[in-house]
Coordinates of C-alpha atoms and ligand atoms in Angstrom, one line a residue:
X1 CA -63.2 144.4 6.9
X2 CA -64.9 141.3 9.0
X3 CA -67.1 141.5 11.3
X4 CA -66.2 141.4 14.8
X5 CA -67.1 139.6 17.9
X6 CA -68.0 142.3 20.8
X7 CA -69.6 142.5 23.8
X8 CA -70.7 145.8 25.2
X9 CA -71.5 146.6 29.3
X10 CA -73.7 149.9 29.6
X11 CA -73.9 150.7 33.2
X12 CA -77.0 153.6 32.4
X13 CA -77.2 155.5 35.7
X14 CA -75.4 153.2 38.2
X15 CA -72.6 152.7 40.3
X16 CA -70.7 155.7 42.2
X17 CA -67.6 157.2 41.4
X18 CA -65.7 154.1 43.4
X19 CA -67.8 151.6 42.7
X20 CA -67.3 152.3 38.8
X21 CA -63.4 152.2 39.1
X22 CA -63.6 148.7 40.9
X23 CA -65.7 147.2 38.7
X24 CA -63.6 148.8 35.6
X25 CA -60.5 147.3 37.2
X26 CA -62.3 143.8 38.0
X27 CA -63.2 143.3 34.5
X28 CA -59.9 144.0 33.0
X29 CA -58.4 142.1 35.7
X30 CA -60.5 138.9 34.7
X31 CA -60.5 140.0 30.7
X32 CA -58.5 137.1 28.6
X33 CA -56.9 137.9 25.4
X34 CA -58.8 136.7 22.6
X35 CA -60.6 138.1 18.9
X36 CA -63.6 139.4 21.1
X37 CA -63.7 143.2 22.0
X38 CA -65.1 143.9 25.3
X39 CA -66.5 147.2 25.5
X40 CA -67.5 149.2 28.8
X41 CA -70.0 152.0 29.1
X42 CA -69.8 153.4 31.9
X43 CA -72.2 157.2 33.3
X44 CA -70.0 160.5 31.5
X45 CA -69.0 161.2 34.7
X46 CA -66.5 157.7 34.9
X47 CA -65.6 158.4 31.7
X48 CA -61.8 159.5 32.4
X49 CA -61.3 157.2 35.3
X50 CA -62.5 154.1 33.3
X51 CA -60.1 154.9 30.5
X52 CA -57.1 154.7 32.6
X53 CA -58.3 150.7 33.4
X54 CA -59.4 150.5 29.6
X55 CA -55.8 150.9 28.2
X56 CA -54.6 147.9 30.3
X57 CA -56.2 145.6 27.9
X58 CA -55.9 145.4 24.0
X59 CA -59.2 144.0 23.5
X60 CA -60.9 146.2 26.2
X61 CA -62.5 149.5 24.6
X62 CA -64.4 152.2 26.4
X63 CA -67.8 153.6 24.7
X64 CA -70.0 156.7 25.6
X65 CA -74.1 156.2 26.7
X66 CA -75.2 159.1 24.3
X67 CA -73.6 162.7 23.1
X68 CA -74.9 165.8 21.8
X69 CA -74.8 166.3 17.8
X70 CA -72.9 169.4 18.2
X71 CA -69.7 170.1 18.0
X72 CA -69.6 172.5 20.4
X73 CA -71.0 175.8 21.9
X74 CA -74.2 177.2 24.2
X75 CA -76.0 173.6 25.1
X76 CA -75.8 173.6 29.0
X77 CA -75.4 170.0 30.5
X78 CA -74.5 168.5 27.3
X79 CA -71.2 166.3 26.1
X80 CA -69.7 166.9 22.9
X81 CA -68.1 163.9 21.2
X82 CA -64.6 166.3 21.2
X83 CA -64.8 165.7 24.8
X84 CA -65.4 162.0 24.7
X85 CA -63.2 161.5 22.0
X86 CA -60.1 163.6 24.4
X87 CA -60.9 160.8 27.5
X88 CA -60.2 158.0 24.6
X89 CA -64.1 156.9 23.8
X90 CA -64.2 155.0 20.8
X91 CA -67.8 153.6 20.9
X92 CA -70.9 155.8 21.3
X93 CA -74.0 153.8 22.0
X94 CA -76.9 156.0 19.9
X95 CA -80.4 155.5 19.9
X96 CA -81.2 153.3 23.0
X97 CA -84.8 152.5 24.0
X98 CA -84.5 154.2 26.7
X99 CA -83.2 157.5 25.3
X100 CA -86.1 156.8 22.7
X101 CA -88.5 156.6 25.6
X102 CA -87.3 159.2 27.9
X103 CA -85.8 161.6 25.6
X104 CA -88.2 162.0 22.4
X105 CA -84.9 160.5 20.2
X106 CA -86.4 159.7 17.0
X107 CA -84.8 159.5 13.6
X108 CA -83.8 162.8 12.8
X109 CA -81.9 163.6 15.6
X110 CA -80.2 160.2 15.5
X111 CA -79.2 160.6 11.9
X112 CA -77.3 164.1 13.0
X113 CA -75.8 162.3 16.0
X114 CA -74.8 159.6 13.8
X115 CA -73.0 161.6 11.4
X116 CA -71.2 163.9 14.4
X117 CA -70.1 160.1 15.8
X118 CA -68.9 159.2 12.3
X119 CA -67.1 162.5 11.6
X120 CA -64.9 162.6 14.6
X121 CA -63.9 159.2 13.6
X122 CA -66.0 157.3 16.5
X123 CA -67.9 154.1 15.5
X124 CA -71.7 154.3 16.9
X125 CA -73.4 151.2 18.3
X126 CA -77.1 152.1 16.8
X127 CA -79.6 150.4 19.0
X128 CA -83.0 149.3 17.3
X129 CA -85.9 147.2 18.6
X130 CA -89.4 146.8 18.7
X131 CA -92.1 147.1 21.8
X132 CA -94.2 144.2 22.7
X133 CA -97.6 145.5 21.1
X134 CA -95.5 145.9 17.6
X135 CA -94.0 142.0 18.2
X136 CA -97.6 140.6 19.2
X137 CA -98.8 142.3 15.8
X138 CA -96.5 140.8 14.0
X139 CA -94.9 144.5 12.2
X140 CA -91.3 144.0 14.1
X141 CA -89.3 143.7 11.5
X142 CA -91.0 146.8 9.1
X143 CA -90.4 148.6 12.5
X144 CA -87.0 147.7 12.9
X145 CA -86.2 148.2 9.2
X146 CA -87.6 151.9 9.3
X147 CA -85.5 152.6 12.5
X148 CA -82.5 151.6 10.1
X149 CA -83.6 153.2 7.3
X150 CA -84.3 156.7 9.3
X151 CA -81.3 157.2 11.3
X152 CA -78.3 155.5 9.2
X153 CA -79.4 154.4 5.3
X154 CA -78.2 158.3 4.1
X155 CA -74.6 157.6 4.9
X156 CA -72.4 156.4 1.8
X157 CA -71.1 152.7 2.0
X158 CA -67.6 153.4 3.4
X159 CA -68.8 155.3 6.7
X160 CA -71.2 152.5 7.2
X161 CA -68.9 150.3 7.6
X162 CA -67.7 151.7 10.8
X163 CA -71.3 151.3 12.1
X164 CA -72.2 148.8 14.8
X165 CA -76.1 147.7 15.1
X166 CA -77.7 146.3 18.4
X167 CA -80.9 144.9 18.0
X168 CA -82.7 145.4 21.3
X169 CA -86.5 144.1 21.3
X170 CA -87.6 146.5 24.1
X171 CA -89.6 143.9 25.7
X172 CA -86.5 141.8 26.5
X173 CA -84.7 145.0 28.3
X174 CA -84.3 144.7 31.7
X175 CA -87.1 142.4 31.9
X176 CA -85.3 138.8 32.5
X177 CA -87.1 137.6 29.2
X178 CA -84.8 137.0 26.7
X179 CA -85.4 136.7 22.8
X180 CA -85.3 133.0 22.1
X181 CA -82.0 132.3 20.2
X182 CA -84.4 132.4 16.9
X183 CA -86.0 135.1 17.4
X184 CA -82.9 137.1 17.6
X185 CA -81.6 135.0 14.6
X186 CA -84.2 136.1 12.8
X187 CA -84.4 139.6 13.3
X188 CA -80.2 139.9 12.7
X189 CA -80.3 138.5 9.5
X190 CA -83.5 140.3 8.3
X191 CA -81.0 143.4 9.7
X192 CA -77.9 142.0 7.0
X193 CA -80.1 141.5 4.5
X194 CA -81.6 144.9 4.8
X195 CA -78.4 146.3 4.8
X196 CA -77.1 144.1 1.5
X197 CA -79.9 145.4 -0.2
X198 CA -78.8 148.9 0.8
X199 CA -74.8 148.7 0.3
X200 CA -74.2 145.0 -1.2
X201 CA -73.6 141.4 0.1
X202 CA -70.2 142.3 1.0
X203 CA -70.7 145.3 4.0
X204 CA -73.5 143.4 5.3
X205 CA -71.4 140.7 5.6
X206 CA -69.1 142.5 7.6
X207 CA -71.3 144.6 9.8
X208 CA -71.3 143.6 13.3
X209 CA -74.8 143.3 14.9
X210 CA -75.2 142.9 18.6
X211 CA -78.5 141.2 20.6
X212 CA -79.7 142.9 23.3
X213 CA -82.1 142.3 25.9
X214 CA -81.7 140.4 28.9
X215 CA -78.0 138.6 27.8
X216 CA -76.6 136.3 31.3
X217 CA -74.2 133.9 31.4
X218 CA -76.9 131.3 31.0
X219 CA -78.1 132.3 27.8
X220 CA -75.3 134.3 25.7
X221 CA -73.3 131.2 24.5
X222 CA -77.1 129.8 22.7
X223 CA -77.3 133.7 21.4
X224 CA -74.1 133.8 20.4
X225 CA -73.6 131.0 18.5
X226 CA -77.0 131.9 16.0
X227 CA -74.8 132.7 13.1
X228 CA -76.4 136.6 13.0
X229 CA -75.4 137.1 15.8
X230 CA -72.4 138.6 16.5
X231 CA -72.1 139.7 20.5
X232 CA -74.2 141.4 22.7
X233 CA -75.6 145.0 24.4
X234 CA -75.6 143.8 28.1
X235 CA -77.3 146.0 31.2
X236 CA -78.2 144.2 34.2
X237 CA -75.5 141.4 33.7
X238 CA -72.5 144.0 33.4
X239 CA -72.8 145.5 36.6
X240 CA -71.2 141.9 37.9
X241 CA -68.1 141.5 37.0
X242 CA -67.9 138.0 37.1
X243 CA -71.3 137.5 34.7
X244 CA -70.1 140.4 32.5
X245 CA -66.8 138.4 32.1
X246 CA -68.7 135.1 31.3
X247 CA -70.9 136.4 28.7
X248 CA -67.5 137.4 27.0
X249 CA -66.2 133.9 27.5
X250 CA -69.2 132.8 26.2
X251 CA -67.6 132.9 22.2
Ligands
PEP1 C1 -79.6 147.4 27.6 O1 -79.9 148.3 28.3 O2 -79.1 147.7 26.5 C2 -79.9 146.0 28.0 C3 -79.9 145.1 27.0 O3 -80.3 145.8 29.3 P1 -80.5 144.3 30.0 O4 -79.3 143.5 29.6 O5 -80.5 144.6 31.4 O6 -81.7 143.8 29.5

């Protein structure tokens, strides 16, 4: 398999009902055909209604904000990946910052959710990054690799290869600082050369890893072009259609 070129909008918890559809609708209206797989992730609740407007487009995919590990059962409030898989999810984005922050998600529970992802034949987008204290001391990248190790080195070499990493310094998140185009190229191929030491030369070359953090049309075609770096985990900029669209251009 090769490693792909995607870009990925998660909307987190914005836009109504409406608001959702139109922009859904806007991107695939603006979306060009081309090798790059545009992925949008909208709130649970759009889910259904953005997969309609997903469909329109080959290269326009539709991915889930989180789910719960279990298949199933007594866990009021919670979405089972059945249920995103029967709205035609094929991404779920695992391990954000933010549900790192708000939510206690550490290792363990990503690993299970990882696996439940994995099992239902879903591909997980398996966020990782570092806080600014951890940068400034200079322990990113021992950070980074234990995120990796906890949550996704106990799967064999063949379901790995359906996984997709975002590397996501928290500091850059919603903050308007980006990673400089080396530090992200730095951090991605310490990421594919963890993972060739885990599974061999071969899977890491063909494991898709994302920057996050801050991507906008005015920075994603430097980004993208760092040879690590495949695509991007975009917030801020994929609520606009027309930036959102841009950054995809941006290949
Ligand atoms: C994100 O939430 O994954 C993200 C990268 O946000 P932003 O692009 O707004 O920094």
């Amino acid at each position: 398999m090769k490693r792909q070129h995607i870009v990925a909008g998660n909307w987190k918890m914005n836009k109504s009902f409406e608001e959702g559809k139109d922009l859904a609708e806007a991107v695939a209206a603006g979306l060009n055909e081309s090798d790059t797989i545009a992925i949008l992730a909208p709130p649970f609740i759009h889910l259904s209604a953005v997969s309609m407007t997903v469909q329109q487009k080959l290269n326009l995919k539709l991915a889930a904000q989180n789910c719960h590990q279990e298949q199933g059962g007594a866990y009021t409030g919670e979405i089972s990946i059945d249920m995103l898989k029967s709205v035609g999810v094929e991404y779920v984005i695992l391990g954000h910052s933010e549900r790192r922050e708000y939510f206690g998600e550490e290792a363990t529970l990503l690993a299970k959710k990882v696996d439940a992802v994995l099992a239902a034949g879903l591909k997980p987008i398996f966020c990782c990054g570092e806080k600014l204290p951890i940068r400034e001391a200079g322990t990113h990248t021992e950070l980074v690799s234990d995120q990796i190790k906890g949550a996704l080195f106990h799967l064999s070499a063949e379901a790995f290869a359906d996984v997709v990493i975002a590397y996501e310094p928290v500091w850059a998140i919603g903050t308007g600082v980006t990673a400089s185009p080396e530090q992200a190229q730095e951090m991605h191929a310490v990421i594919r050369q963890l993972v060739a030491g885990q599974y061999g030369a071969e899977v890491a070359d063909a494991t898709t890893i994302l920057y996050g953090g801050s991507v906008k049309p005015a920075n994603a075609k430097e980004l993208f072009s760092q040879p690590d770096v495949d695509g991007g985990l975009v917030g801020g900029a994929s609520l606009k259609p027309d930036d959102f669209l841009a950054i995809i251009d941006s290949f």
